[in-house]
PDB file of C-alpha atoms and ligand atoms in Angstrom:
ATOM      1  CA  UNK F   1     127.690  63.079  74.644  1.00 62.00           C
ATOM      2  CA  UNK F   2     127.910  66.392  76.621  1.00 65.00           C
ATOM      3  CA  UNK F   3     126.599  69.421  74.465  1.00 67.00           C
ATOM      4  CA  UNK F   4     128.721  72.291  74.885  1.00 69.00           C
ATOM      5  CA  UNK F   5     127.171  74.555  72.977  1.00 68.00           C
ATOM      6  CA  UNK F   6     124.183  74.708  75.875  1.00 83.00           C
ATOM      7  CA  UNK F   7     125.005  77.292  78.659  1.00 88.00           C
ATOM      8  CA  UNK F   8     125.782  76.800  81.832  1.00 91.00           C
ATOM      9  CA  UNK F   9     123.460  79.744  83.135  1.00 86.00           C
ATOM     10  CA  UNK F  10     122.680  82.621  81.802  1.00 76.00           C
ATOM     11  CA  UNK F  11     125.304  84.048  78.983  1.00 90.00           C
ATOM     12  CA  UNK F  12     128.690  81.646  80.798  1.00 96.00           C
ATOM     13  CA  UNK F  13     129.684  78.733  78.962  1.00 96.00           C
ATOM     14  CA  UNK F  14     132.003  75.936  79.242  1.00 97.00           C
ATOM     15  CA  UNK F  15     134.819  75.267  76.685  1.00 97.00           C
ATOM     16  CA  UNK F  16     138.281  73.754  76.177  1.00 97.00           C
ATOM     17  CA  UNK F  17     140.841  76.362  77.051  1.00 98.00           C
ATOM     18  CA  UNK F  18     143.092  78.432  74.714  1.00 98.00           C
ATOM     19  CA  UNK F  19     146.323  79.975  74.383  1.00 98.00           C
ATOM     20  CA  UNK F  20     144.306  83.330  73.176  1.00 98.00           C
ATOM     21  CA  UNK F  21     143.139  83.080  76.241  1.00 98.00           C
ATOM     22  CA  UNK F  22     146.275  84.374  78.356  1.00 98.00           C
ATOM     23  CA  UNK F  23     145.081  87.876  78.988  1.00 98.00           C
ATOM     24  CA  UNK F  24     141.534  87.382  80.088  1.00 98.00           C
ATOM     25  CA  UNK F  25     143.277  84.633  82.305  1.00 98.00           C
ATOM     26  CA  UNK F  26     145.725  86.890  83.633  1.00 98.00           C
ATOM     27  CA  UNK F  27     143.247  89.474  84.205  1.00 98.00           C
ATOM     28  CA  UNK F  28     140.236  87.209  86.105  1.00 98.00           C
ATOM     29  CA  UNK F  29     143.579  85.642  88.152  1.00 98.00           C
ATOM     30  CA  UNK F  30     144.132  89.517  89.313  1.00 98.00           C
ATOM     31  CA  UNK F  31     140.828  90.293  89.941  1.00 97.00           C
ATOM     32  CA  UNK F  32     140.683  87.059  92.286  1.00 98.00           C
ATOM     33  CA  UNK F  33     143.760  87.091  93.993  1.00 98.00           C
ATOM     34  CA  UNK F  34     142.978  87.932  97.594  1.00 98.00           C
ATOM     35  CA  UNK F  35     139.789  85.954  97.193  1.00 97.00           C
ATOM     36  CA  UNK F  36     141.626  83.013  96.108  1.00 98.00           C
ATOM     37  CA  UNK F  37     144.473  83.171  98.504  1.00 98.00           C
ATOM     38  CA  UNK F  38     143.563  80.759 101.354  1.00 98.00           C
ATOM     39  CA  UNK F  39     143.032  78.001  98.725  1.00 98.00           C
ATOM     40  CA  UNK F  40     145.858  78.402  96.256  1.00 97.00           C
ATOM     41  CA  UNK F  41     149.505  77.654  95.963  1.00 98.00           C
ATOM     42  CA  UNK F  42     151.852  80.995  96.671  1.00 98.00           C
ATOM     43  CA  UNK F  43     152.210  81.945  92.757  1.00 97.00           C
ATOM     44  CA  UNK F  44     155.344  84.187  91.689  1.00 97.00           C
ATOM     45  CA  UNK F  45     154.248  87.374  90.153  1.00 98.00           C
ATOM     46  CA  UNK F  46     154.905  86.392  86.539  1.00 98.00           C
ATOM     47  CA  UNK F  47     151.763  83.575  87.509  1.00 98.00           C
ATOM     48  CA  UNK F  48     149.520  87.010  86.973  1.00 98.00           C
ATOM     49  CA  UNK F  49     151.081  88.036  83.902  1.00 98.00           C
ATOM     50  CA  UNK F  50     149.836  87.670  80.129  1.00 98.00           C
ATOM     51  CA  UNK F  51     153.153  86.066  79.444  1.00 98.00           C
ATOM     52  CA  UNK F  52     152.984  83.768  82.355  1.00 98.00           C
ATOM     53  CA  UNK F  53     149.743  82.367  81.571  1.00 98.00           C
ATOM     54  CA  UNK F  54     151.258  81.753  78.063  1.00 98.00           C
ATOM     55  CA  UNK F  55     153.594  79.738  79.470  1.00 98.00           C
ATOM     56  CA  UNK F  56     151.156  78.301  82.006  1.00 98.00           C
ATOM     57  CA  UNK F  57     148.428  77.364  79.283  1.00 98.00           C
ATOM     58  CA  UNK F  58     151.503  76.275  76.209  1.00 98.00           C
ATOM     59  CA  UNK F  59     152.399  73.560  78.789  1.00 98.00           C
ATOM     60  CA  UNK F  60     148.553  72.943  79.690  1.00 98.00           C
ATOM     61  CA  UNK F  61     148.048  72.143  76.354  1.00 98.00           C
ATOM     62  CA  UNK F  62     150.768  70.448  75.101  1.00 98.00           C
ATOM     63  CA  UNK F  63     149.553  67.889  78.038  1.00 98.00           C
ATOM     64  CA  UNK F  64     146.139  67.478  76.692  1.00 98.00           C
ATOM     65  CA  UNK F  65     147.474  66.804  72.895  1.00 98.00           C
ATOM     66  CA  UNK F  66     149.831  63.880  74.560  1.00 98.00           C
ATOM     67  CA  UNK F  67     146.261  62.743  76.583  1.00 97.00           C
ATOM     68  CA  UNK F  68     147.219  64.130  80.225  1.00 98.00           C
ATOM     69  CA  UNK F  69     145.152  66.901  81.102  1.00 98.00           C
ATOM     70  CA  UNK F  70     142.044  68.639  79.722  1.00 98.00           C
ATOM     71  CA  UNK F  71     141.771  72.195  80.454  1.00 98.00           C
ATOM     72  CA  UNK F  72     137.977  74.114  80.586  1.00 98.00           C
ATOM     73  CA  UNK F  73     137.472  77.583  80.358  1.00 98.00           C
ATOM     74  CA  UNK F  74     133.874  79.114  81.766  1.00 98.00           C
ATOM     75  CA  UNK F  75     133.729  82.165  79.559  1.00 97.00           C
ATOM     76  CA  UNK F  76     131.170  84.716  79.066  1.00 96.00           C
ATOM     77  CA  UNK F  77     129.206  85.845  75.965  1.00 94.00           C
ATOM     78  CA  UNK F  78     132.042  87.629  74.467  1.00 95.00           C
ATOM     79  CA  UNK F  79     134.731  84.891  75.251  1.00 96.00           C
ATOM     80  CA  UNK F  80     136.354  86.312  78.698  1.00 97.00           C
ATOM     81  CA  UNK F  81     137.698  84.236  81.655  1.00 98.00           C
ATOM     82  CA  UNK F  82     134.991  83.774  84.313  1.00 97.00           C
ATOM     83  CA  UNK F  83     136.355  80.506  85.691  1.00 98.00           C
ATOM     84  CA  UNK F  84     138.537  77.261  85.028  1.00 98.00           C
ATOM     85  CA  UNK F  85     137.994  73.682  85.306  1.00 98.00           C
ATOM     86  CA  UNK F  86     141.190  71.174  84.804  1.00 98.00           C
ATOM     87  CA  UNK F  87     141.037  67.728  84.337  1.00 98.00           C
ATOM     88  CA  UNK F  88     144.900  67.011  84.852  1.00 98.00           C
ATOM     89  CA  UNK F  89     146.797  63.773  85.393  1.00 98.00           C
ATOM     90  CA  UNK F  90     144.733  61.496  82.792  1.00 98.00           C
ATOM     91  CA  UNK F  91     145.431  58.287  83.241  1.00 97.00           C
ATOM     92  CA  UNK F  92     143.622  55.244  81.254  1.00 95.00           C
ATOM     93  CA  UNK F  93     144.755  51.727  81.473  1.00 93.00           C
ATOM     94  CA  UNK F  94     142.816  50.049  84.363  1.00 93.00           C
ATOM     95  CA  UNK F  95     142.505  53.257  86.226  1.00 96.00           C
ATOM     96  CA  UNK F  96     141.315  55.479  84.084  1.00 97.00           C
ATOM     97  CA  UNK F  97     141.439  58.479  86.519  1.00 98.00           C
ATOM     98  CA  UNK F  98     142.172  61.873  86.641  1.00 98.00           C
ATOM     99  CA  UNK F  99     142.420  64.599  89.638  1.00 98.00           C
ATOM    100  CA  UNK F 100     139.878  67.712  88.904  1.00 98.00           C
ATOM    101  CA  UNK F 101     141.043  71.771  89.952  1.00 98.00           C
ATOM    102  CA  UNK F 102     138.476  74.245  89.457  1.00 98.00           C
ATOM    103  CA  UNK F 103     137.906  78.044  90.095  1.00 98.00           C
ATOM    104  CA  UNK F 104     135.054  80.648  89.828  1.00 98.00           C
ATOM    105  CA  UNK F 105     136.014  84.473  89.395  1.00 97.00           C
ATOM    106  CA  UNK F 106     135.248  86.569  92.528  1.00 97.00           C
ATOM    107  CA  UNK F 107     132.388  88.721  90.493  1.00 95.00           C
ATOM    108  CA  UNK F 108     130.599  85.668  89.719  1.00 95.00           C
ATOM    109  CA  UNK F 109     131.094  83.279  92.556  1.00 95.00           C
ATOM    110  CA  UNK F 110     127.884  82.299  94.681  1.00 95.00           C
ATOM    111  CA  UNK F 111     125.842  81.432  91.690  1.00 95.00           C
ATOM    112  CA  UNK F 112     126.263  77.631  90.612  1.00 96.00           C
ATOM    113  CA  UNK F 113     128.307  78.133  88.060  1.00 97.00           C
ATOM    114  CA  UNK F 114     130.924  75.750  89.585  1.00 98.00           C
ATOM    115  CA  UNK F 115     128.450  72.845  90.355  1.00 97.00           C
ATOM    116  CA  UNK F 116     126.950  73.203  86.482  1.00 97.00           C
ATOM    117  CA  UNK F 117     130.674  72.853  85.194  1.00 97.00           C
ATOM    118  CA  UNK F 118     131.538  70.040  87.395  1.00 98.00           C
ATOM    119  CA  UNK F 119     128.705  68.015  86.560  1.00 97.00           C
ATOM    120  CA  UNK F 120     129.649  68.974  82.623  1.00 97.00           C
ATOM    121  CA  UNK F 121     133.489  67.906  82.797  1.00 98.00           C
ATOM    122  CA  UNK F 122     131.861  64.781  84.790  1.00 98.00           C
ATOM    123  CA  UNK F 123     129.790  63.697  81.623  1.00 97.00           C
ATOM    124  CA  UNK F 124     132.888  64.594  79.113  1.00 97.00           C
ATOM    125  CA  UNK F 125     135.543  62.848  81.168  1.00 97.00           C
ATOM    126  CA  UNK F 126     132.724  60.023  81.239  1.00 96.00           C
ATOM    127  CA  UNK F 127     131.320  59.656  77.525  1.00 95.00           C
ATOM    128  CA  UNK F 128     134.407  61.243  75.754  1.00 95.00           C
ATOM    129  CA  UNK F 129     137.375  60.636  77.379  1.00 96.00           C
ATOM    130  CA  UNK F 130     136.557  57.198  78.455  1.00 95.00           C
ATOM    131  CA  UNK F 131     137.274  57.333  82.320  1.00 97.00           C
ATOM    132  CA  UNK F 132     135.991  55.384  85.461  1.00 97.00           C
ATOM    133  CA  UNK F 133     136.424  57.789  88.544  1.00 98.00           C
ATOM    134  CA  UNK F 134     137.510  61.491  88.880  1.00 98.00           C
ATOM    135  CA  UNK F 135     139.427  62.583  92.246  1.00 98.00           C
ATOM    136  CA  UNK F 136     139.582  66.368  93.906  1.00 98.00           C
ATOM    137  CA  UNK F 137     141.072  67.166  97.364  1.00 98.00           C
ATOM    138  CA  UNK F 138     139.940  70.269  98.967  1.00 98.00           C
ATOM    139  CA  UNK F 139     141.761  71.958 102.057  1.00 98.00           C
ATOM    140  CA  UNK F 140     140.029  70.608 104.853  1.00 98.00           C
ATOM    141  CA  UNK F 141     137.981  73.622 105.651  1.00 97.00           C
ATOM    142  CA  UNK F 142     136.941  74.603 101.958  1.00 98.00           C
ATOM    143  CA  UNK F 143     133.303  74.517 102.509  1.00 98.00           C
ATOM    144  CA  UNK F 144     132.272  76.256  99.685  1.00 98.00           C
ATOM    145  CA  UNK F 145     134.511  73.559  97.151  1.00 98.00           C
ATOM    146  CA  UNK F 146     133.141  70.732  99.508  1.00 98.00           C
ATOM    147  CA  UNK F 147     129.789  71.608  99.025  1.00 98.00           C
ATOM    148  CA  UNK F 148     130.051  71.681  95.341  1.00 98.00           C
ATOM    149  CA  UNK F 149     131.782  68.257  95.084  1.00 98.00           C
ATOM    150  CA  UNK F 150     128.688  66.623  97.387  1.00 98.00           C
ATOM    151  CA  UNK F 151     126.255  68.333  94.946  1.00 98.00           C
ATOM    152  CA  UNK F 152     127.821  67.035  91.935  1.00 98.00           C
ATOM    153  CA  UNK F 153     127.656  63.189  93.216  1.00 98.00           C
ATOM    154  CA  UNK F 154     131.582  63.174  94.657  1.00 98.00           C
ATOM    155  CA  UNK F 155     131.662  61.015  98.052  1.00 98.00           C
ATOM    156  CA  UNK F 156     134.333  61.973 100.729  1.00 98.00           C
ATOM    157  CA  UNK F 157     137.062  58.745 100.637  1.00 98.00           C
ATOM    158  CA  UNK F 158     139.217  60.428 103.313  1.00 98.00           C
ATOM    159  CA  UNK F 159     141.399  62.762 104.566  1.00 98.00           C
ATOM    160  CA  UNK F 160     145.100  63.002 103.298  1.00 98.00           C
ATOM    161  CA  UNK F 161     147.711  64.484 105.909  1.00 98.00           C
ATOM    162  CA  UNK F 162     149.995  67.397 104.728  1.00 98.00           C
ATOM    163  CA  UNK F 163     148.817  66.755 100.683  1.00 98.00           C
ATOM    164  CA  UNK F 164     149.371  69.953  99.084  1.00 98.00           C
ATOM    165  CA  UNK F 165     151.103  73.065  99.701  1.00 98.00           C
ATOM    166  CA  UNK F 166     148.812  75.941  99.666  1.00 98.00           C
ATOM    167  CA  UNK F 167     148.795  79.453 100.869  1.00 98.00           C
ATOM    168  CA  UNK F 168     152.203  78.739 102.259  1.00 98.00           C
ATOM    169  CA  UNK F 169     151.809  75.892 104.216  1.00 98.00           C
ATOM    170  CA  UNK F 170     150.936  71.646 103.790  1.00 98.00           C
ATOM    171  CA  UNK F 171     147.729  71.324 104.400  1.00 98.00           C
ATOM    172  CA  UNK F 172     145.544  68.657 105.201  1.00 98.00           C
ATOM    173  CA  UNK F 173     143.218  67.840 102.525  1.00 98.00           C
ATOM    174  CA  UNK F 174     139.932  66.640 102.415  1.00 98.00           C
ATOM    175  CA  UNK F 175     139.714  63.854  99.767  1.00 98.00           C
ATOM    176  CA  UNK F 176     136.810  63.397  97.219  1.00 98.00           C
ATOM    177  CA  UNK F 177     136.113  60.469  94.251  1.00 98.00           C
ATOM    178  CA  UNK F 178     133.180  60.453  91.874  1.00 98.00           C
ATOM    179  CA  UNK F 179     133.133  57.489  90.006  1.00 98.00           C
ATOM    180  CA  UNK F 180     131.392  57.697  86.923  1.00 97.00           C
ATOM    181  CA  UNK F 181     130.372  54.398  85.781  1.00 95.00           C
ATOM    182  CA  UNK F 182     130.460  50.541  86.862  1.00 91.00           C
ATOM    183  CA  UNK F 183     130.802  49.583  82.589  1.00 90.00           C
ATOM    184  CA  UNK F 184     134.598  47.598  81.651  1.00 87.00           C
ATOM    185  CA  UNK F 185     136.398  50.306  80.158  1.00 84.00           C
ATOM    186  CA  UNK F 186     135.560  51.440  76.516  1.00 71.00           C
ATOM    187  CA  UNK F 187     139.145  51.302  74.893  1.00 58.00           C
TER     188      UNK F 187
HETATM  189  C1  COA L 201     134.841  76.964  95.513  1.00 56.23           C
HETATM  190  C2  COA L 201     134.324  77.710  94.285  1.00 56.23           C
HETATM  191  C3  COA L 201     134.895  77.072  93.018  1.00 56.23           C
HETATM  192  C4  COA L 201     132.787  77.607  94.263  1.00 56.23           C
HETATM  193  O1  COA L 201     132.296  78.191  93.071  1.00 56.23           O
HETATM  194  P1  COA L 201     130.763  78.679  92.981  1.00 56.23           P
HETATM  195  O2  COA L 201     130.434  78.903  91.548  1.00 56.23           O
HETATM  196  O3  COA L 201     130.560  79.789  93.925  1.00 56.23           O
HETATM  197  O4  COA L 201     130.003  77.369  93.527  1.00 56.23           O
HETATM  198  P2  COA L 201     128.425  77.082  93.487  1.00 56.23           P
HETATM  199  O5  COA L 201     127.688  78.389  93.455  1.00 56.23           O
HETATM  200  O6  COA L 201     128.164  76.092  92.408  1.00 56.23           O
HETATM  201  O7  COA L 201     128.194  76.328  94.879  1.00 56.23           O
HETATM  202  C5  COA L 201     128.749  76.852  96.074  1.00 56.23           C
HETATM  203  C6  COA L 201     128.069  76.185  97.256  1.00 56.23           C
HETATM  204  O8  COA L 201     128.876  76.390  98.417  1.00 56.23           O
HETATM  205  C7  COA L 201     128.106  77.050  99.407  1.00 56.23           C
HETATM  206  N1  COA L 201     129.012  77.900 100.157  1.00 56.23           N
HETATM  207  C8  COA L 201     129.641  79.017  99.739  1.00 56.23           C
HETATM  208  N2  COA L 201     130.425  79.497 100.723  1.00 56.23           N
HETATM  209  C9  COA L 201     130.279  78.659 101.775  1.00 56.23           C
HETATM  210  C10 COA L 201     130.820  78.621 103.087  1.00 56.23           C
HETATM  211  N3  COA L 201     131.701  79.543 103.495  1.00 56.23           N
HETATM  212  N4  COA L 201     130.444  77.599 103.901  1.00 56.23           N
HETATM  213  C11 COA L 201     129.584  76.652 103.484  1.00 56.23           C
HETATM  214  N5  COA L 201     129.041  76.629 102.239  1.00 56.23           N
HETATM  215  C12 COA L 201     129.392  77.636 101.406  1.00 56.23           C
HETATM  216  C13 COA L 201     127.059  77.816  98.635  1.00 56.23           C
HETATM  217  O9  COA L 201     125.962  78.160  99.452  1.00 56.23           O
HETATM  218  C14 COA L 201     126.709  76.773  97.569  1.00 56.23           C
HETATM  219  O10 COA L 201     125.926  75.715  98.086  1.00 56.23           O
HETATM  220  P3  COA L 201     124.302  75.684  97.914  1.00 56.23           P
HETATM  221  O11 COA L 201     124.028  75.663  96.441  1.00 56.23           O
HETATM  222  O12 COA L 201     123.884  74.450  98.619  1.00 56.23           O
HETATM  223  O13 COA L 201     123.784  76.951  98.544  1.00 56.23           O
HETATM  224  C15 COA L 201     134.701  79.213  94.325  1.00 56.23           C
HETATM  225  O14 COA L 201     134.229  79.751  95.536  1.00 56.23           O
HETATM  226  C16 COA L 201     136.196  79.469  94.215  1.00 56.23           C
HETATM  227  O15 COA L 201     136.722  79.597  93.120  1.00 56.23           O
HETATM  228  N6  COA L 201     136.886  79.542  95.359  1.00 56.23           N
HETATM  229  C17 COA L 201     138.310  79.861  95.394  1.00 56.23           C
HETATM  230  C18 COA L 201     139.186  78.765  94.757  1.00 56.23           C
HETATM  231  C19 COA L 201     138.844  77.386  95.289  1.00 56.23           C
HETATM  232  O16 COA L 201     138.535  77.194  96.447  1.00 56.23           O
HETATM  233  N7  COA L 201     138.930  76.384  94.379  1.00 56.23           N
HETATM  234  C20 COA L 201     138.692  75.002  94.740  1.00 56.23           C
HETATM  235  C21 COA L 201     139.924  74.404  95.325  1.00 56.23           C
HETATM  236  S1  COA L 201     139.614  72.726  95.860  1.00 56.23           S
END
């Protein structure tokens, strides 16, 4: 099983996401903004809010208590926002799947903290939530997201025309599947 009590590096750890955690959200989503920008959906204002990440992360979790989603949170010693990691669109049955989102603050991007949290969620999605294969798409020049996906063991299955529509526009998307074991599924 994956220990989450052992850090990722240095003082950041990975854990499931709160709704206490609104404000730090809202304030590492601030602090990131511009540096975000080219690979994020155009958010309305309220999206950097306190009370929009309420909203954001009450219907985040209400999805992973009916199964569909499980949100991460890469905090710091004393519990603040340094970075997210979503497992969304669970599905079990004979695909056990899901589609992974992730981002790193802008003060602490550069340092491997995404491919440590990858890898984790990998082992979790594997051991505890019971799944086969995990899926991310990346805008087609996202180096920086590709190159984490390659180091975590995802292979490139494609590319998917017009797939998501980010920074005001439908991009192309380069698309990524790890799958995580060749065993029938568990349950
Ligand atoms: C993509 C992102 C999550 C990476 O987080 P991170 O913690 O910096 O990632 P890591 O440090 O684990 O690894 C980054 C790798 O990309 C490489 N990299 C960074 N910028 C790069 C660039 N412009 N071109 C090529 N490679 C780049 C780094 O050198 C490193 O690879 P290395 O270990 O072989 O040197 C972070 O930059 C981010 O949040 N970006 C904005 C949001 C985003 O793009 N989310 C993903 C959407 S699919």
């Amino acid at each position: 099983m994956t220990d989450l009590s052992h850090p990722l590096t240095a003082g950041v750890h990975l854990r499931p996401a709160m709704l206490d955690d609104a404000v730090s959200f809202a304030e590492a989503l601030t602090r990131s903004r511009a540096y975000m920008k080219r690979w994020e959906p155009v958010r309305p204002e309220a999206f950097y809010t306190p009370e929009g990440q309420t909203r954001r992360l009450t219907a985040l979790l209400a999805d992973r208590d009916a199964g569909r989603a499980m949100p991460w949170v890469l905090a710091d010693a004393d519990e603040s926002v340094v970075g997210a990691m979503t497992l969304a669109a669970i599905e079990l049955g004979p695909f056990r799947n899901a589609r992974l989102g992730y981002w790193i603050d802008v003060d602490r991007a550069g340092r491997g903290l995404a491919t440590a949290a990858v890898g984790r969620v990998c082992e979790d999605a594997r051991d505890r939530l019971g799944l086969h294969r995990v899926e991310a798409g990346t805008v087609v020049d996202n180096a920086a997201s590709q190159r984490v996906l390659t180091k975590s063991g995802f292979e490139v299955i494609g590319t998917a025309p017009r797939y998501l529509h980010i920074d005001g526009a439908w991009r192309d998307h380069r698309m990524f599947q790890r799958i995580l074991h060749d065993g029938p599924p568990q349950r």
